Coordinates of C-alpha atoms and ligand atoms in Angstrom, one line a residue:
X127 CA -16.4 1.1 -53.7
X128 CA -13.3 1.4 -51.3
X129 CA -14.2 3.5 -48.0
X130 CA -12.7 7.2 -48.5
X131 CA -9.4 7.5 -46.5
X132 CA -10.2 10.2 -43.6
X133 CA -7.3 12.8 -43.0
X134 CA -6.4 15.0 -40.2
X135 CA -4.8 18.3 -41.3
X136 CA -2.0 19.6 -39.6
X137 CA -1.2 23.2 -40.1
X138 CA 1.8 25.4 -38.9
X139 CA 3.5 28.3 -40.8
X140 CA 2.9 28.0 -44.3
X141 CA 3.2 24.2 -44.1
X142 CA -0.1 21.9 -44.3
X143 CA 0.1 18.4 -44.4
X144 CA -2.6 15.7 -44.7
X145 CA -2.2 12.7 -42.1
X146 CA -3.9 9.7 -42.7
X147 CA -6.7 8.8 -39.8
X148 CA -6.9 5.3 -38.8
X149 CA -10.1 3.8 -37.4
X150 CA -9.7 1.1 -34.9
X151 CA -12.2 -1.7 -34.1
X152 CA -12.6 0.0 -30.7
X153 CA -11.1 3.1 -29.2
X154 CA -10.3 6.4 -30.5
X155 CA -9.1 7.2 -33.9
X156 CA -5.5 7.4 -34.6
X157 CA -3.5 10.0 -36.7
X158 CA -0.8 8.1 -38.7
X159 CA 2.2 10.3 -38.5
X160 CA 4.8 7.8 -40.0
X161 CA 5.4 10.1 -43.0
X162 CA 5.1 13.5 -41.2
X163 CA 8.9 13.8 -40.9
X164 CA 9.7 13.2 -44.7
X165 CA 6.5 15.3 -45.7
X166 CA 6.9 18.4 -43.2
X167 CA 10.6 18.0 -41.5
X168 CA 9.1 18.2 -38.0
X169 CA 8.7 15.4 -35.1
X170 CA 6.2 14.9 -32.6
X171 CA 6.8 15.2 -29.0
X172 CA 5.2 12.7 -26.5
X173 CA 7.5 11.8 -23.5
X174 CA 5.6 8.9 -21.7
X175 CA 3.8 8.1 -24.8
X176 CA 0.5 9.6 -23.2
X177 CA -1.0 10.3 -26.7
X178 CA 0.9 7.8 -29.2
X179 CA -0.1 4.6 -30.2
X180 CA 3.3 2.6 -30.8
X181 CA 1.8 -0.4 -32.7
X182 CA -1.3 -2.1 -33.9
X183 CA -2.6 -5.2 -31.8
X184 CA -5.4 -7.5 -31.8
X185 CA -4.8 -8.9 -28.2
X186 CA -5.8 -6.6 -25.3
X187 CA -8.2 -3.6 -25.4
X188 CA -9.0 -1.1 -22.4
X189 CA -11.5 1.7 -22.3
X190 CA -10.2 3.7 -19.5
X191 CA -13.5 5.9 -19.2
X192 CA -15.4 2.8 -18.9
X193 CA -13.2 0.9 -16.6
X194 CA -13.2 -2.0 -19.3
X195 CA -10.3 -4.6 -20.0
X196 CA -11.1 -7.0 -22.8
X197 CA -8.6 -9.9 -24.0
X198 CA -9.4 -10.9 -27.5
X199 CA -12.8 -9.4 -26.7
X200 CA -13.7 -11.3 -23.5
X201 CA -14.2 -9.0 -20.5
X202 CA -11.6 -9.6 -17.7
X203 CA -14.5 -10.3 -15.0
X204 CA -15.7 -12.7 -17.1
X205 CA -12.5 -14.6 -17.6
X206 CA -11.6 -14.3 -13.8
X207 CA -14.8 -15.8 -12.8
X208 CA -15.2 -18.6 -15.6
X209 CA -12.1 -19.3 -17.0
X210 CA -8.5 -20.1 -15.5
X211 CA -5.2 -18.9 -16.0
X212 CA -4.0 -21.5 -18.8
X213 CA -7.0 -21.1 -20.7
X214 CA -6.5 -17.2 -20.8
X215 CA -2.9 -18.0 -21.8
X216 CA -4.1 -19.9 -24.8
X217 CA -6.6 -17.0 -25.6
X218 CA -3.8 -14.5 -25.6
X219 CA -1.4 -16.4 -27.4
X220 CA -3.8 -18.0 -30.2
X221 CA -6.6 -15.4 -30.4
X222 CA -9.7 -17.7 -29.6
X223 CA -10.8 -19.8 -26.4
X224 CA -9.5 -23.3 -26.9
X225 CA -11.9 -26.5 -27.5
X226 CA -11.6 -29.2 -25.0
X227 CA -8.7 -30.9 -27.1
X228 CA -6.9 -27.9 -27.7
X229 CA -7.1 -26.9 -24.0
X230 CA -5.8 -30.3 -23.1
X231 CA -3.0 -30.2 -25.6
X232 CA -1.9 -26.6 -24.4
X233 CA -2.1 -27.9 -20.7
X234 CA 0.1 -31.0 -21.7
X235 CA 2.8 -28.9 -23.4
X236 CA 3.1 -26.3 -20.6
X237 CA 3.3 -29.0 -17.8
X238 CA 6.0 -30.8 -19.7
X239 CA 8.2 -27.8 -19.8
X240 CA 8.1 -26.7 -16.0
X241 CA 11.6 -28.2 -15.5
X242 CA 14.7 -26.1 -15.4
X243 CA 18.0 -27.3 -17.0
X244 CA 19.7 -28.6 -13.8
X245 CA 22.7 -26.6 -14.4
X246 CA 20.6 -23.6 -14.2
X247 CA 20.8 -24.1 -10.2
X248 CA 24.3 -22.6 -10.6
X249 CA 23.0 -19.3 -11.5
X250 CA 20.7 -19.1 -8.4
X251 CA 23.6 -20.0 -6.0
X252 CA 25.9 -17.5 -7.6
X253 CA 23.6 -14.6 -6.3
X254 CA 23.7 -13.3 -2.7
X255 CA 21.0 -15.0 -0.4
X256 CA 19.6 -11.3 0.5
X257 CA 19.2 -10.8 -3.5
X258 CA 15.9 -9.4 -4.4
X259 CA 14.0 -12.3 -6.2
X260 CA 13.6 -9.9 -9.0
X261 CA 17.1 -9.4 -9.6
X262 CA 17.5 -13.0 -9.4
X263 CA 14.9 -13.4 -12.1
X264 CA 16.3 -10.8 -14.5
X265 CA 19.5 -12.7 -14.5
X266 CA 18.2 -16.2 -14.8
X267 CA 15.6 -15.4 -17.3
X268 CA 18.3 -13.7 -19.5
X269 CA 20.7 -16.9 -18.8
X270 CA 17.9 -19.0 -20.4
X271 CA 19.3 -18.0 -23.8
X272 CA 22.5 -19.5 -23.1
X273 CA 20.7 -22.8 -22.2
X274 CA 18.0 -23.3 -25.1
X275 CA 19.9 -22.4 -28.0
X276 CA 17.3 -24.5 -29.9
X277 CA 14.5 -21.9 -29.5
X278 CA 16.4 -18.7 -30.0
X279 CA 16.1 -18.3 -33.9
X280 CA 13.1 -15.9 -34.2
X281 CA 12.7 -16.4 -38.0
X282 CA 11.6 -20.0 -37.2
X283 CA 7.8 -20.3 -36.2
X284 CA 8.4 -23.6 -34.5
X285 CA 11.3 -22.0 -32.3
X286 CA 9.2 -19.3 -31.6
X287 CA 6.5 -21.3 -30.3
X288 CA 8.7 -23.4 -28.1
X289 CA 10.3 -20.5 -26.7
X290 CA 6.9 -19.2 -25.7
X291 CA 5.8 -22.3 -24.1
X292 CA 9.2 -22.7 -22.4
X293 CA 8.7 -19.3 -20.8
X294 CA 5.2 -19.6 -19.6
X295 CA 6.0 -23.2 -18.0
X296 CA 9.4 -22.3 -16.6
X297 CA 8.6 -19.1 -14.9
X298 CA 6.9 -20.3 -11.8
X299 CA 9.8 -22.4 -11.3
X300 CA 12.3 -19.9 -11.5
X301 CA 10.3 -17.5 -9.3
X302 CA 9.7 -20.2 -6.7
X303 CA 13.3 -21.0 -6.8
X304 CA 14.5 -17.4 -6.5
X305 CA 12.3 -17.7 -3.2
X306 CA 13.5 -20.6 -2.1
X307 CA 17.1 -19.6 -2.5
X308 CA 16.3 -16.4 -0.7
X309 CA 14.9 -18.3 2.5
X310 CA 17.8 -20.7 2.5
X311 CA 15.4 -23.9 1.7
X312 CA 16.2 -26.6 -1.1
X313 CA 14.6 -26.1 -4.4
X314 CA 11.5 -28.0 -4.7
X315 CA 11.0 -29.5 -8.4
X316 CA 7.6 -29.1 -10.3
X317 CA 5.0 -32.0 -10.3
X318 CA 3.1 -32.6 -13.4
X319 CA 0.1 -33.8 -11.9
X320 CA -0.8 -30.3 -10.2
X321 CA -2.3 -27.6 -12.0
X322 CA -0.4 -24.3 -12.9
X323 CA -1.4 -22.3 -9.6
X324 CA -1.0 -25.4 -7.3
X325 CA 2.1 -26.2 -8.7
X326 CA 3.6 -22.8 -8.0
X327 CA 2.3 -22.9 -4.3
X328 CA 3.8 -26.2 -3.6
X329 CA 7.4 -25.0 -5.0
X330 CA 7.2 -22.3 -2.9
X331 CA 6.0 -23.8 0.4
X332 CA 6.8 -27.4 0.3
X333 CA 10.0 -28.7 2.3
X334 CA 11.3 -32.1 2.2
X335 CA 10.7 -32.5 5.8
X336 CA 6.9 -32.0 5.4
X337 CA 4.2 -32.7 2.5
X338 CA 2.5 -29.6 1.6
X339 CA -1.2 -30.1 0.5
X340 CA -2.3 -27.4 -1.6
X341 CA -5.6 -25.7 -0.4
X342 CA -7.9 -25.5 -3.6
X343 CA -9.4 -22.1 -2.7
X344 CA -5.6 -20.6 -2.0
X345 CA -4.9 -22.3 -5.4
X346 CA -8.1 -20.7 -7.3
X347 CA -7.1 -17.3 -5.6
X348 CA -3.5 -17.9 -6.8
X349 CA -4.9 -18.7 -10.4
X350 CA -7.1 -15.6 -10.2
X351 CA -4.2 -13.5 -9.2
X352 CA -2.3 -14.6 -12.4
X353 CA -5.3 -14.2 -14.6
X354 CA -5.9 -10.8 -13.6
X355 CA -2.5 -9.9 -14.4
X356 CA -2.0 -11.8 -17.5
X357 CA -1.9 -8.9 -20.2
X358 CA -2.6 -5.0 -20.2
X359 CA -1.8 -3.8 -23.6
X360 CA 1.1 -1.6 -24.0
X361 CA 2.2 -0.9 -20.5
X362 CA 5.8 -0.1 -19.7
X363 CA 7.1 -3.7 -19.4
X364 CA 5.2 -4.7 -22.4
X365 CA 6.8 -1.8 -24.5
X366 CA 9.9 -2.6 -23.5
X367 CA 9.9 -6.2 -24.6
X368 CA 8.5 -5.0 -28.0
X369 CA 11.2 -2.3 -28.2
X370 CA 14.2 -4.8 -27.1
X371 CA 12.5 -7.4 -29.6
X372 CA 12.2 -4.9 -32.5
X373 CA 15.8 -5.2 -32.9
X374 CA 15.7 -9.1 -33.5
X375 CA 16.8 -9.8 -30.0
X376 CA 16.2 -13.4 -28.8
X377 CA 13.0 -14.1 -26.7
X378 CA 14.6 -14.8 -23.4
X379 CA 16.6 -11.6 -23.6
X380 CA 13.5 -9.6 -24.3
X381 CA 11.5 -11.1 -21.5
X382 CA 14.2 -10.3 -19.1
X383 CA 14.1 -6.7 -20.0
X384 CA 10.4 -6.9 -19.4
X385 CA 11.1 -8.2 -16.0
X386 CA 13.5 -5.6 -15.1
X387 CA 10.9 -2.8 -16.2
X388 CA 8.3 -4.3 -14.3
X389 CA 10.4 -4.0 -11.2
X390 CA 9.9 -0.4 -10.7
X391 CA 7.6 1.1 -8.1
X392 CA 5.5 2.8 -10.4
X393 CA 4.8 -0.5 -12.6
X394 CA 4.9 -4.0 -11.1
X395 CA 6.7 -3.0 -8.0
X396 CA 3.7 -1.1 -6.6
X397 CA 2.0 -4.2 -4.9
X398 CA 5.1 -4.4 -2.7
X399 CA 5.2 -0.6 -2.2
X400 CA 1.6 -0.6 -1.4
X401 CA 1.7 -3.4 1.3
X402 CA 4.7 -1.5 2.6
X403 CA 2.8 1.6 2.6
X404 CA -0.6 0.1 4.3
X405 CA 1.7 -1.1 7.1
X406 CA 3.4 2.2 7.7
X407 CA 0.0 3.8 7.9
X408 CA -0.5 1.2 10.6
X409 CA -4.2 2.1 11.9
X410 CA -7.1 3.9 10.2
X411 CA -6.7 7.1 12.6
X412 CA -3.3 7.7 10.6
X413 CA -5.0 7.5 7.2
X414 CA -5.9 11.7 7.0
X415 CA -2.1 12.5 7.6
X416 CA -1.1 10.2 4.8
X417 CA -3.8 11.6 2.5
X418 CA -2.6 15.0 3.2
X419 CA 1.0 13.9 2.3
X420 CA -0.2 12.3 -0.9
X421 CA -1.8 15.7 -1.9
X422 CA 1.2 17.9 -1.0
X423 CA 3.2 18.8 -4.1
X424 CA 6.4 19.2 -2.2
X425 CA 6.0 15.8 -0.8
X426 CA 7.2 13.0 -3.1
X427 CA 4.7 10.4 -1.5
X428 CA 2.1 9.0 -3.4
X429 CA -0.6 6.7 -2.4
X430 CA 0.7 3.5 -3.6
X431 CA -2.2 1.2 -5.4
X432 CA -3.8 4.4 -6.6
X433 CA -4.2 5.9 -9.8
X434 CA -3.5 4.6 -13.4
X435 CA -2.2 6.1 -16.8
X436 CA -5.4 4.5 -18.7
X437 CA -8.2 4.0 -16.2
X438 CA -10.0 7.0 -15.3
X439 CA -13.2 5.4 -13.8
X440 CA -12.3 2.3 -12.2
X441 CA -9.8 -0.8 -12.6
X442 CA -11.9 -3.6 -13.1
X443 CA -9.1 -6.0 -12.0
X444 CA -9.2 -4.3 -8.6
X445 CA -12.8 -5.1 -8.0
X446 CA -12.2 -8.9 -8.5
X447 CA -9.1 -8.5 -6.3
X448 CA -11.1 -7.0 -3.4
X449 CA -13.6 -9.7 -3.5
X450 CA -10.8 -12.4 -3.7
X451 CA -9.1 -10.6 -0.6
X452 CA -12.2 -11.1 1.4
X453 CA -12.6 -14.7 0.2
X454 CA -9.1 -15.5 1.2
X455 CA -8.9 -14.0 4.6
X456 CA -12.3 -15.6 5.4
X457 CA -11.0 -18.8 4.5
X458 CA -7.6 -18.4 6.5
X459 CA -9.7 -17.4 9.6
X460 CA -7.8 -14.1 9.3
X461 CA -10.5 -11.9 10.9
X462 CA -10.2 -8.2 11.7
X463 CA -6.9 -8.1 9.6
X464 CA -5.6 -4.7 10.4
X465 CA -4.0 -4.1 7.0
X466 CA -7.4 -5.0 5.1
X467 CA -8.9 -2.7 7.3
X468 CA -6.6 0.3 6.8
X469 CA -6.9 -0.5 3.1
X470 CA -10.8 -0.4 2.9
X471 CA -11.0 2.7 5.1
X472 CA -8.3 4.4 2.9
X473 CA -10.3 3.6 -0.2
X474 CA -13.3 5.0 1.3
X475 CA -11.5 8.1 2.3
X476 CA -9.5 8.8 -0.9
X477 CA -12.7 8.2 -2.8
X478 CA -14.6 10.8 -1.0
X479 CA -11.7 13.5 -1.4
X480 CA -11.8 16.1 -4.0
X481 CA -8.3 15.7 -4.9
X482 CA -8.7 12.3 -5.8
X483 CA -12.1 12.6 -7.2
X484 CA -10.8 15.4 -9.6
X485 CA -7.7 13.7 -10.8
X486 CA -9.8 10.3 -11.2
X487 CA -7.4 8.2 -9.1
X488 CA -8.9 4.9 -7.9
X489 CA -7.5 1.8 -6.5
X490 CA -5.5 0.0 -9.1
X491 CA -4.9 -4.0 -9.4
X492 CA -2.2 -3.8 -6.8
X493 CA -3.9 -1.9 -4.0
X494 CA -5.5 -5.3 -2.7
X495 CA -3.4 -8.2 -4.4
X496 CA -0.4 -7.6 -1.8
X497 CA -3.0 -8.2 1.3
X498 CA -3.9 -11.5 -0.5
X499 CA -0.3 -12.6 -1.1
X500 CA 0.7 -11.7 2.3
X501 CA -2.3 -13.8 3.8
X502 CA -1.0 -16.8 1.8
X503 CA 2.4 -16.5 3.4
X504 CA 4.6 -14.7 0.6
X505 CA 6.9 -12.1 1.6
X506 CA 6.7 -8.8 0.3
X507 CA 9.9 -9.3 -2.1
X508 CA 7.9 -12.0 -3.9
X509 CA 4.8 -9.9 -4.8
X510 CA 6.4 -8.4 -7.9
X511 CA 8.0 -11.8 -9.1
X512 CA 4.5 -13.3 -9.0
X513 CA 3.2 -10.2 -11.2
X514 CA 6.1 -11.4 -13.7
X515 CA 5.1 -14.9 -13.7
X516 CA 1.5 -14.0 -14.6
X517 CA 2.6 -11.1 -17.4
X518 CA 5.0 -13.5 -19.2
X519 CA 2.2 -14.8 -21.4
X520 CA 1.2 -11.1 -22.1
X521 CA 4.7 -10.2 -23.1
X522 CA 5.1 -13.4 -25.1
X523 CA 1.8 -12.7 -26.9
X524 CA 2.7 -9.3 -27.9
X525 CA 6.3 -10.3 -28.9
X526 CA 4.8 -12.9 -31.1
X527 CA 2.6 -10.6 -32.5
X528 CA 5.1 -8.1 -33.5
X529 CA 7.7 -10.7 -34.7
X530 CA 4.9 -12.1 -37.3
X531 CA 4.5 -8.6 -38.4
X532 CA 5.9 -8.1 -41.9
X533 CA 6.5 -4.5 -41.5
X534 CA 8.3 -4.7 -38.2
X535 CA 10.8 -1.8 -38.0
X536 CA 13.4 -1.2 -35.5
X537 CA 11.9 0.9 -32.6
X538 CA 13.8 4.2 -32.7
X539 CA 12.2 7.2 -31.1
X540 CA 13.5 10.7 -32.0
X541 CA 14.2 13.5 -29.5
X542 CA 13.9 17.2 -28.6
X543 CA 17.2 18.2 -28.5
X544 CA 17.9 20.9 -25.9
X545 CA 21.6 20.5 -25.1
X546 CA 24.8 22.5 -26.3
X547 CA 25.0 22.9 -30.1
X548 CA 28.2 22.6 -31.9
X549 CA 31.5 23.9 -29.9
X550 CA 35.2 23.3 -30.3
X551 CA 37.0 21.1 -27.9
X552 CA 39.6 22.9 -25.4
X553 CA 42.5 21.4 -23.9
X554 CA 42.1 20.7 -20.2
X555 CA 44.7 23.5 -19.1
X556 CA 42.5 26.0 -20.9
X557 CA 39.2 25.3 -19.3
Ligands
CMC811 N1 -1.0 9.5 -5.3 C1 -1.3 10.9 -5.4 N2 -1.3 11.8 -6.3 C2 -1.3 11.0 -7.6 C3 -1.3 9.6 -7.6 C4 -1.3 8.8 -6.4 N3 -1.0 7.5 -6.4 N4 -1.1 9.2 -8.9 C5 -1.3 10.3 -9.9 N5 -1.4 11.5 -8.9 C6 -1.6 12.9 -9.3 C7 -0.2 13.4 -9.8 O1 0.5 13.9 -8.8 C8 -0.7 14.3 -10.9 O2 -1.1 15.3 -10.3 P1 -0.8 16.8 -11.0 O3 -1.8 16.7 -12.3 O4 -1.4 17.7 -10.0 O5 0.5 16.9 -11.4 C9 -2.1 13.6 -11.4 O6 -2.6 12.8 -10.5 C10 -1.4 12.8 -12.7 O7 -0.5 11.7 -12.4 P2 0.6 11.5 -13.5 O8 2.0 10.8 -12.7 O9 0.8 12.4 -14.6 O10 -0.3 10.1 -14.0 P3 0.7 8.9 -14.8 O11 -0.4 8.5 -15.8 O12 1.7 9.4 -15.5 O13 0.9 7.8 -13.8 C11 0.7 6.0 -12.2 C12 0.3 6.7 -13.3 C13 0.4 4.7 -12.1 C14 2.5 5.9 -12.5 C15 0.5 6.9 -10.9 O14 -1.0 6.9 -10.8 C16 1.4 6.3 -9.8 O15 2.2 6.6 -9.5 N6 0.5 5.5 -9.1 C17 1.2 4.9 -7.8 C18 2.1 3.6 -8.2 C19 1.0 2.5 -8.7 O16 0.0 2.3 -7.8 N7 1.5 1.9 -9.6 C20 0.5 0.7 -10.1 C21 -0.2 1.2 -11.4 S1 -1.1 -0.4 -11.9 C22 -0.2 -1.7 -12.1 C23 0.6 -1.6 -13.4 O17 0.0 -1.5 -14.3 O18 1.7 -2.0 -13.4

């Protein structure tokens, strides 16, 4: 016998509607309101989507109360410790961990797509030297649709696959070249004998005059940063990618839209903003002043790297990141790093403060990542591009999932209109 359909009852005035209640494999039930307007003539109102599931998905699950992040069921701390970025990419893209042959094949395919069309260098050179690397990335990734015509037909599964591999493979090259252009150094081509993270570090820090030997501990830390940022279910940039793709736009255009959204300081730009804030605070004795500012309703200042829409207990990525920060600074012999000391003290004081406890505000993934990237030698402007490199696989996996859904509809929210009602045009001399 089929399970009885659970429903939720909505009553207003004389109207009563039964709405289907959908049960996920994990997480709270979801009220299906798709037919609400047709049945009852009302819309729902949820700016910021705080109570709205925009799609069904099998990729990533977050339990914000437990501080749990699962990719295809696997906890992020296990993946960060035991797996590596390209294996996590495979998991996100195809749904399961690869066997040895599948992994080798996948790594081979990604590695063989790392070069950019040579003519694309002209795009980089068209930007001002002082352009933010995120501005360059938005432009260059969007321009990929003008170079890789053979992977823009989204109705062809093979072209979708090629576009996915191209984006994951070329994004480190694009980010590294945005950096090289910014600092006035020659572009460094990728090397296929290096792993993903080592290749990225080399493309950023190698110069023709001097060979760059990748330190395996730094490469491991870089790989872990990529792994920790790989996907995060329906966050702002992923939702942007899904919305852009719902119109049938090509994958390169959709990912460029995701990069643009990620740039903002409330999202991917928080790692840059956080390090700037820690530097501004300067020394632990200044912390109370900034804590008071963060609590002041009349001051727009917020503690960057603190708080999360979904995590209300802890961000599991932040804990791994904190441990990584200690390891990297230790390896580099950076003892008594004042920024790390300020960060740790700020975390300690904020976690004991009633304001942050009551609002359930904890350090998020961005709180310690900037310290690691800074120690590795990256300028602050590269922090968000590195986030974009890592999140590309998440965007692509969610994009592929959406495109393969036969029920795909163009995303088209409604609104609560609060403007003028119908009025007649008046000539300029009569206004
Ligand atoms: N410092 C001080 N107060 C804060 C902070 C903060 N970082 N974050 C939230 N609050 C307060 C906020 O003022 C509000 O107070 P009240 O209820 O009195 O009005 C309450 O906490 C809830 O905040 P909200 O803005 O309604 O929460 P949200 O879910 O819309 O925003 C957030 C989440 C991440 C945008 C926000 O916490 C924030 O701006 N954090 C700083 C930026 C940051 O670190 N972003 C990175 C997020 S993790 C990486 C990623 O996924 O991109």
